[in-house]
Amino acid sequence: KAGVTQTPRYLIKTRGQQVTLSCSPISGHRSVSWYQQTPGQGLQFLFEYFSETQRNKGNFPGRFSGRQFSNSRSEMNVSTLELGDSALYLCASSGGTGGTGELFFGEGSRLTVL
Amino acid sequence: AQSVTQLDSHVSVSEGTPVLLRCNYSSSYSPSLFWYVQHPNKGLQLLLKYTSAATLVKGINGFEAEFKKSETSFHLTKPSAHMSDAAEYFCVVIHTGGFKTIFGAGTRLFVKA
């Protein structure tokens, strides 16, 4: 069974640009959540999608957005990039219909903003 | 309100000695509790989980954790550390009723030869 796949693994952008990250969950998983990880702030929850609906949202500005497609694949977008957006962005999927259970993580997309 | 506190930001042990990583939680509901490990530039890997069955939970790579409701703790232990255990460990509370996942700040484990 294939794991959670995140693309791209590494990318470099400049301030003001936008970026789109992709996450393919484990087959059959309908919940996808996104996290930002930085040395200073640790792991922070961005948002969670279940069956194409945003079910929960963390405390991030509106520049951070996401969506989920009918095949459960998810994308997150960051517009007007700032230096502080440099981070490892992790995606996790989970199965089941009732709430969040065990999370399965991808290896992350490392974004560097110059 | 739910919260997770990992009591040590760094723990250093010698190879072959026991490991103890401490985690306290606060939850208004019966939580599901997890320990994850993260090696450098990698995603998080599940070590073990507690979901209201046995209070002593065994995980991968010789790790185990004990759920103590009276102490609201879920400490992670391993009898004998190995160099490959050097990584960052996260205690996680998942409140299924509110679809919330709360991560501890992480504990970095150093293993000395």
PDB file of C-alpha atoms in Angstrom:
ATOM      1  CA  LYS A   1       0.000   0.000   0.000  1.00  0.00           C
ATOM      2  CA  ALA A   2       1.532   3.296  -1.080  1.00  0.00           C
ATOM      3  CA  GLY A   3       2.089   5.896   1.622  1.00  0.00           C
ATOM      4  CA  VAL A   4       1.315   9.589   1.623  1.00  0.00           C
ATOM      5  CA  THR A   5       3.057  11.334  -1.250  1.00  0.00           C
ATOM      6  CA  GLN A   6       3.961  15.000  -1.195  1.00  0.00           C
ATOM      7  CA  THR A   7       5.267  16.985  -4.138  1.00  0.00           C
ATOM      8  CA  PRO A   8       7.506  18.746  -4.662  1.00  0.00           C
ATOM      9  CA  ARG A   9       9.950  17.689  -1.947  1.00  0.00           C
ATOM     10  CA  TYR A  10      12.037  20.837  -2.176  1.00  0.00           C
ATOM     11  CA  LEU A  11      11.404  24.224  -3.674  1.00  0.00           C
ATOM     12  CA  ILE A  12      12.819  27.730  -3.574  1.00  0.00           C
ATOM     13  CA  LYS A  13      10.722  30.821  -4.105  1.00  0.00           C
ATOM     14  CA  THR A  14      11.211  34.548  -3.700  1.00  0.00           C
ATOM     15  CA  ARG A  15       9.194  36.936  -1.590  1.00  0.00           C
ATOM     16  CA  GLY A  16       5.877  37.906  -3.118  1.00  0.00           C
ATOM     17  CA  GLN A  17       5.535  34.767  -5.203  1.00  0.00           C
ATOM     18  CA  GLN A  18       2.967  32.088  -4.577  1.00  0.00           C
ATOM     19  CA  VAL A  19       3.377  28.352  -4.186  1.00  0.00           C
ATOM     20  CA  THR A  20       1.163  25.280  -4.493  1.00  0.00           C
ATOM     21  CA  LEU A  21       1.976  22.049  -2.699  1.00  0.00           C
ATOM     22  CA  SER A  22       0.336  18.737  -3.420  1.00  0.00           C
ATOM     23  CA  CYS A  23      -0.521  15.773  -1.233  1.00  0.00           C
ATOM     24  CA  SER A  24      -1.799  12.370  -2.304  1.00  0.00           C
ATOM     25  CA  PRO A  25      -3.203  10.460   0.662  1.00  0.00           C
ATOM     26  CA  ILE A  26      -3.164   6.743   1.274  1.00  0.00           C
ATOM     27  CA  SER A  27      -5.741   5.036  -0.896  1.00  0.00           C
ATOM     28  CA  GLY A  28      -9.098   5.001   0.858  1.00  0.00           C
ATOM     29  CA  HIS A  29      -8.256   7.795   3.292  1.00  0.00           C
ATOM     30  CA  ARG A  30     -10.683  10.685   3.134  1.00  0.00           C
ATOM     31  CA  SER A  31      -9.127  13.050   5.652  1.00  0.00           C
ATOM     32  CA  VAL A  32      -6.085  15.147   4.786  1.00  0.00           C
ATOM     33  CA  SER A  33      -4.479  17.608   7.156  1.00  0.00           C
ATOM     34  CA  TRP A  34      -1.628  20.056   6.680  1.00  0.00           C
ATOM     35  CA  TYR A  35       1.028  21.249   9.109  1.00  0.00           C
ATOM     36  CA  GLN A  36       3.809  23.814   9.071  1.00  0.00           C
ATOM     37  CA  GLN A  37       7.002  22.930  10.880  1.00  0.00           C
ATOM     38  CA  THR A  38       9.671  25.506  11.724  1.00  0.00           C
ATOM     39  CA  PRO A  39      12.508  25.453  14.247  1.00  0.00           C
ATOM     40  CA  GLY A  40      11.014  28.357  16.163  1.00  0.00           C
ATOM     41  CA  GLN A  41       7.319  27.455  16.211  1.00  0.00           C
ATOM     42  CA  GLY A  42       7.453  23.682  15.989  1.00  0.00           C
ATOM     43  CA  LEU A  43       4.560  21.829  14.390  1.00  0.00           C
ATOM     44  CA  GLN A  44       1.523  23.971  13.733  1.00  0.00           C
ATOM     45  CA  PHE A  45      -1.801  22.822  12.360  1.00  0.00           C
ATOM     46  CA  LEU A  46      -2.897  24.577   9.178  1.00  0.00           C
ATOM     47  CA  PHE A  47      -6.153  22.912   8.161  1.00  0.00           C
ATOM     48  CA  GLU A  48      -7.930  19.629   7.656  1.00  0.00           C
ATOM     49  CA  TYR A  49     -10.149  18.475   4.824  1.00  0.00           C
ATOM     50  CA  PHE A  50     -12.598  15.634   4.784  1.00  0.00           C
ATOM     51  CA  SER A  51     -14.579  14.696   1.674  1.00  0.00           C
ATOM     52  CA  GLU A  52     -13.689  17.981  -0.034  1.00  0.00           C
ATOM     53  CA  THR A  53     -14.842  20.110   2.918  1.00  0.00           C
ATOM     54  CA  GLN A  54     -12.604  22.051   5.255  1.00  0.00           C
ATOM     55  CA  ARG A  55     -13.427  20.605   8.636  1.00  0.00           C
ATOM     56  CA  ASN A  56     -10.976  22.450  10.821  1.00  0.00           C
ATOM     57  CA  LYS A  57      -8.628  25.384  10.484  1.00  0.00           C
ATOM     58  CA  GLY A  58      -5.603  26.567  12.410  1.00  0.00           C
ATOM     59  CA  ASN A  59      -4.585  30.104  13.203  1.00  0.00           C
ATOM     60  CA  PHE A  60      -2.905  31.173   9.963  1.00  0.00           C
ATOM     61  CA  PRO A  61      -3.536  34.219   7.770  1.00  0.00           C
ATOM     62  CA  GLY A  62      -5.740  34.037   4.718  1.00  0.00           C
ATOM     63  CA  ARG A  63      -2.656  33.781   2.484  1.00  0.00           C
ATOM     64  CA  PHE A  64      -2.708  30.101   3.375  1.00  0.00           C
ATOM     65  CA  SER A  65      -5.456  28.178   1.673  1.00  0.00           C
ATOM     66  CA  GLY A  66      -6.195  24.655   0.661  1.00  0.00           C
ATOM     67  CA  ARG A  67      -8.607  22.410  -1.104  1.00  0.00           C
ATOM     68  CA  GLN A  68      -9.390  18.766  -1.534  1.00  0.00           C
ATOM     69  CA  PHE A  69     -10.485  17.037  -4.678  1.00  0.00           C
ATOM     70  CA  SER A  70     -13.014  14.251  -5.155  1.00  0.00           C
ATOM     71  CA  ASN A  71     -10.209  11.673  -5.235  1.00  0.00           C
ATOM     72  CA  SER A  72      -9.074  12.960  -1.794  1.00  0.00           C
ATOM     73  CA  ARG A  73      -5.893  14.510  -3.153  1.00  0.00           C
ATOM     74  CA  SER A  74      -5.244  17.856  -1.555  1.00  0.00           C
ATOM     75  CA  GLU A  75      -3.375  21.003  -2.400  1.00  0.00           C
ATOM     76  CA  MET A  76      -2.342  23.919  -0.273  1.00  0.00           C
ATOM     77  CA  ASN A  77      -1.487  27.329  -1.602  1.00  0.00           C
ATOM     78  CA  VAL A  78       0.470  30.147  -0.057  1.00  0.00           C
ATOM     79  CA  SER A  79       0.198  33.509  -1.763  1.00  0.00           C
ATOM     80  CA  THR A  80       2.415  36.567  -1.392  1.00  0.00           C
ATOM     81  CA  LEU A  81       5.206  34.588   0.192  1.00  0.00           C
ATOM     82  CA  GLU A  82       7.119  36.029   3.117  1.00  0.00           C
ATOM     83  CA  LEU A  83      10.523  35.023   4.455  1.00  0.00           C
ATOM     84  CA  GLY A  84       8.820  33.564   7.521  1.00  0.00           C
ATOM     85  CA  ASP A  85       6.945  31.081   5.362  1.00  0.00           C
ATOM     86  CA  SER A  86      10.161  29.099   4.933  1.00  0.00           C
ATOM     87  CA  ALA A  87       9.331  25.775   6.546  1.00  0.00           C
ATOM     88  CA  LEU A  88       8.746  22.094   6.151  1.00  0.00           C
ATOM     89  CA  TYR A  89       5.116  21.571   5.165  1.00  0.00           C
ATOM     90  CA  LEU A  90       3.775  18.204   6.184  1.00  0.00           C
ATOM     91  CA  CYS A  91       0.654  16.507   4.990  1.00  0.00           C
ATOM     92  CA  ALA A  92      -1.048  13.651   6.804  1.00  0.00           C
ATOM     93  CA  SER A  93      -3.954  11.431   5.907  1.00  0.00           C
ATOM     94  CA  SER A  94      -6.235   9.334   8.025  1.00  0.00           C
ATOM     95  CA  GLY A  95      -8.998   6.877   7.338  1.00  0.00           C
ATOM     96  CA  GLY A  96     -12.471   6.402   8.757  1.00  0.00           C
ATOM     97  CA  THR A  97     -15.444   8.708   8.814  1.00  0.00           C
ATOM     98  CA  GLY A  98     -15.709   9.616  12.474  1.00  0.00           C
ATOM     99  CA  GLY A  99     -13.191  12.245  13.396  1.00  0.00           C
ATOM    100  CA  THR A 100      -9.442  12.024  13.173  1.00  0.00           C
ATOM    101  CA  GLY A 101      -7.640   8.871  14.060  1.00  0.00           C
ATOM    102  CA  GLU A 102      -4.112   7.759  13.492  1.00  0.00           C
ATOM    103  CA  LEU A 103      -2.267  10.097  11.151  1.00  0.00           C
ATOM    104  CA  PHE A 104      -0.010   8.899   8.365  1.00  0.00           C
ATOM    105  CA  PHE A 105       2.505  11.521   7.301  1.00  0.00           C
ATOM    106  CA  GLY A 106       4.263  12.251   4.057  1.00  0.00           C
ATOM    107  CA  GLU A 107       7.919  13.226   3.995  1.00  0.00           C
ATOM    108  CA  GLY A 108       7.095  16.866   3.558  1.00  0.00           C
ATOM    109  CA  SER A 109       7.751  19.707   1.151  1.00  0.00           C
ATOM    110  CA  ARG A 110      10.596  21.950   2.208  1.00  0.00           C
ATOM    111  CA  LEU A 111       9.952  25.518   1.108  1.00  0.00           C
ATOM    112  CA  THR A 112      12.684  28.118   1.156  1.00  0.00           C
ATOM    113  CA  VAL A 113      11.678  31.742   0.578  1.00  0.00           C
ATOM    114  CA  LEU A 114      14.474  34.112  -0.438  1.00  0.00           C
TER     115      LEU A 114
ATOM    116  CA  ALA B   1      -9.633  22.608  26.452  1.00  0.00           C
ATOM    117  CA  GLN B   2      -7.047  20.160  25.227  1.00  0.00           C
ATOM    118  CA  SER B   3      -3.305  20.584  25.565  1.00  0.00           C
ATOM    119  CA  VAL B   4      -0.131  18.538  25.471  1.00  0.00           C
ATOM    120  CA  THR B   5       3.028  19.274  27.422  1.00  0.00           C
ATOM    121  CA  GLN B   6       6.280  17.519  26.743  1.00  0.00           C
ATOM    122  CA  LEU B   7       8.268  18.162  29.863  1.00  0.00           C
ATOM    123  CA  ASP B   8      11.749  18.037  28.317  1.00  0.00           C
ATOM    124  CA  SER B   9      12.859  19.794  25.163  1.00  0.00           C
ATOM    125  CA  HIS B  10      16.078  17.744  25.065  1.00  0.00           C
ATOM    126  CA  VAL B  11      17.051  14.398  26.587  1.00  0.00           C
ATOM    127  CA  SER B  12      20.524  12.914  26.357  1.00  0.00           C
ATOM    128  CA  VAL B  13      21.294   9.270  27.174  1.00  0.00           C
ATOM    129  CA  SER B  14      24.140   6.862  26.603  1.00  0.00           C
ATOM    130  CA  GLU B  15      23.700   3.940  24.265  1.00  0.00           C
ATOM    131  CA  GLY B  16      22.357   0.932  26.154  1.00  0.00           C
ATOM    132  CA  THR B  17      20.749   2.959  28.948  1.00  0.00           C
ATOM    133  CA  PRO B  18      16.992   3.478  29.449  1.00  0.00           C
ATOM    134  CA  VAL B  19      15.030   6.222  27.732  1.00  0.00           C
ATOM    135  CA  LEU B  20      12.218   8.216  29.351  1.00  0.00           C
ATOM    136  CA  LEU B  21      10.390  10.928  27.423  1.00  0.00           C
ATOM    137  CA  ARG B  22       7.641  12.612  29.417  1.00  0.00           C
ATOM    138  CA  CYS B  23       4.264  13.790  28.225  1.00  0.00           C
ATOM    139  CA  ASN B  24       1.328  15.239  30.147  1.00  0.00           C
ATOM    140  CA  TYR B  25      -1.994  15.991  28.537  1.00  0.00           C
ATOM    141  CA  SER B  26      -5.152  17.825  29.329  1.00  0.00           C
ATOM    142  CA  SER B  27      -8.415  16.827  27.751  1.00  0.00           C
ATOM    143  CA  SER B  28     -12.059  17.270  28.571  1.00  0.00           C
ATOM    144  CA  TYR B  29     -12.840  14.038  26.783  1.00  0.00           C
ATOM    145  CA  SER B  30     -11.343  10.582  26.603  1.00  0.00           C
ATOM    146  CA  PRO B  31      -8.469  11.234  24.268  1.00  0.00           C
ATOM    147  CA  SER B  32      -6.575   9.128  21.813  1.00  0.00           C
ATOM    148  CA  LEU B  33      -2.877   9.505  22.525  1.00  0.00           C
ATOM    149  CA  PHE B  34       0.020   8.882  20.204  1.00  0.00           C
ATOM    150  CA  TRP B  35       3.780   9.067  20.083  1.00  0.00           C
ATOM    151  CA  TYR B  36       5.452   9.895  16.773  1.00  0.00           C
ATOM    152  CA  VAL B  37       9.135  10.003  15.866  1.00  0.00           C
ATOM    153  CA  GLN B  38      10.739  12.271  13.289  1.00  0.00           C
ATOM    154  CA  HIS B  39      14.198  11.747  11.870  1.00  0.00           C
ATOM    155  CA  PRO B  40      15.921  14.732  10.204  1.00  0.00           C
ATOM    156  CA  ASN B  41      14.149  15.998   7.082  1.00  0.00           C
ATOM    157  CA  LYS B  42      11.609  13.214   7.273  1.00  0.00           C
ATOM    158  CA  GLY B  43       7.921  13.010   8.013  1.00  0.00           C
ATOM    159  CA  LEU B  44       6.544  11.708  11.289  1.00  0.00           C
ATOM    160  CA  GLN B  45       6.308   7.988  11.899  1.00  0.00           C
ATOM    161  CA  LEU B  46       3.886   6.454  14.365  1.00  0.00           C
ATOM    162  CA  LEU B  47       5.584   4.706  17.291  1.00  0.00           C
ATOM    163  CA  LEU B  48       2.525   3.687  19.257  1.00  0.00           C
ATOM    164  CA  LYS B  49      -1.026   4.677  20.143  1.00  0.00           C
ATOM    165  CA  TYR B  50      -3.438   4.486  23.051  1.00  0.00           C
ATOM    166  CA  THR B  51      -7.131   4.318  22.276  1.00  0.00           C
ATOM    167  CA  SER B  52      -8.731   3.256  25.600  1.00  0.00           C
ATOM    168  CA  ALA B  53      -7.790  -0.400  25.466  1.00  0.00           C
ATOM    169  CA  ALA B  54      -4.792  -1.622  27.513  1.00  0.00           C
ATOM    170  CA  THR B  55      -3.073   1.142  29.476  1.00  0.00           C
ATOM    171  CA  LEU B  56       0.395  -0.212  28.680  1.00  0.00           C
ATOM    172  CA  VAL B  57       0.975   0.164  24.983  1.00  0.00           C
ATOM    173  CA  LYS B  58       3.789  -1.464  23.061  1.00  0.00           C
ATOM    174  CA  GLY B  59       5.097   0.115  19.910  1.00  0.00           C
ATOM    175  CA  ILE B  60       7.748  -0.373  17.302  1.00  0.00           C
ATOM    176  CA  ASN B  61      11.503  -0.535  17.911  1.00  0.00           C
ATOM    177  CA  GLY B  62      11.115  -1.576  21.550  1.00  0.00           C
ATOM    178  CA  PHE B  63       9.268   1.535  22.714  1.00  0.00           C
ATOM    179  CA  GLU B  64       6.302   1.437  25.037  1.00  0.00           C
ATOM    180  CA  ALA B  65       4.143   3.949  26.877  1.00  0.00           C
ATOM    181  CA  GLU B  66       1.817   3.805  29.843  1.00  0.00           C
ATOM    182  CA  PHE B  67      -1.416   5.744  30.016  1.00  0.00           C
ATOM    183  CA  LYS B  68      -2.026   6.992  33.562  1.00  0.00           C
ATOM    184  CA  LYS B  69      -5.349   8.748  33.797  1.00  0.00           C
ATOM    185  CA  SER B  70      -4.860   9.823  37.418  1.00  0.00           C
ATOM    186  CA  GLU B  71      -1.642  11.585  36.474  1.00  0.00           C
ATOM    187  CA  THR B  72      -2.810  12.617  32.977  1.00  0.00           C
ATOM    188  CA  SER B  73       0.477  11.280  31.674  1.00  0.00           C
ATOM    189  CA  PHE B  74       1.578   9.210  28.712  1.00  0.00           C
ATOM    190  CA  HIS B  75       5.330   8.800  29.107  1.00  0.00           C
ATOM    191  CA  LEU B  76       7.406   6.994  26.480  1.00  0.00           C
ATOM    192  CA  THR B  77      10.065   4.524  27.558  1.00  0.00           C
ATOM    193  CA  LYS B  78      12.598   2.147  26.088  1.00  0.00           C
ATOM    194  CA  PRO B  79      14.798  -0.164  28.169  1.00  0.00           C
ATOM    195  CA  SER B  80      17.957   0.266  26.131  1.00  0.00           C
ATOM    196  CA  ALA B  81      18.744   3.158  23.791  1.00  0.00           C
ATOM    197  CA  HIS B  82      20.292   2.615  20.393  1.00  0.00           C
ATOM    198  CA  MET B  83      22.145   5.156  18.301  1.00  0.00           C
ATOM    199  CA  SER B  84      19.387   4.961  15.692  1.00  0.00           C
ATOM    200  CA  ASP B  85      16.877   6.236  18.281  1.00  0.00           C
ATOM    201  CA  ALA B  86      18.375   9.728  18.057  1.00  0.00           C
ATOM    202  CA  ALA B  87      15.501  11.807  16.659  1.00  0.00           C
ATOM    203  CA  GLU B  88      12.710  14.117  17.697  1.00  0.00           C
ATOM    204  CA  TYR B  89       9.683  12.655  19.437  1.00  0.00           C
ATOM    205  CA  PHE B  90       6.204  14.136  19.523  1.00  0.00           C
ATOM    206  CA  CYS B  91       3.379  13.356  21.891  1.00  0.00           C
ATOM    207  CA  VAL B  92       0.024  13.878  20.190  1.00  0.00           C
ATOM    208  CA  VAL B  93      -3.532  14.087  21.456  1.00  0.00           C
ATOM    209  CA  ILE B  94      -6.362  13.522  19.033  1.00  0.00           C
ATOM    210  CA  HIS B  95      -9.811  14.493  20.155  1.00  0.00           C
ATOM    211  CA  THR B  96     -12.008  12.613  17.750  1.00  0.00           C
ATOM    212  CA  GLY B  97     -15.170  14.393  18.794  1.00  0.00           C
ATOM    213  CA  GLY B  98     -13.894  17.787  17.732  1.00  0.00           C
ATOM    214  CA  PHE B  99     -11.597  16.611  14.966  1.00  0.00           C
ATOM    215  CA  LYS B 100      -8.691  18.348  16.672  1.00  0.00           C
ATOM    216  CA  THR B 101      -5.115  17.166  16.687  1.00  0.00           C
ATOM    217  CA  ILE B 102      -2.757  18.720  19.212  1.00  0.00           C
ATOM    218  CA  PHE B 103       1.005  18.224  19.075  1.00  0.00           C
ATOM    219  CA  GLY B 104       3.444  18.595  21.900  1.00  0.00           C
ATOM    220  CA  ALA B 105       6.454  20.818  21.304  1.00  0.00           C
ATOM    221  CA  GLY B 106       8.691  17.801  20.784  1.00  0.00           C
ATOM    222  CA  THR B 107      11.591  16.247  22.665  1.00  0.00           C
ATOM    223  CA  ARG B 108      14.905  15.841  20.922  1.00  0.00           C
ATOM    224  CA  LEU B 109      16.651  12.644  21.988  1.00  0.00           C
ATOM    225  CA  PHE B 110      20.433  12.492  21.809  1.00  0.00           C
ATOM    226  CA  VAL B 111      22.170   9.130  22.154  1.00  0.00           C
ATOM    227  CA  LYS B 112      25.855   9.098  23.081  1.00  0.00           C
ATOM    228  CA  ALA B 113      28.159   6.244  22.134  1.00  0.00           C
TER     229      ALA B 113
END
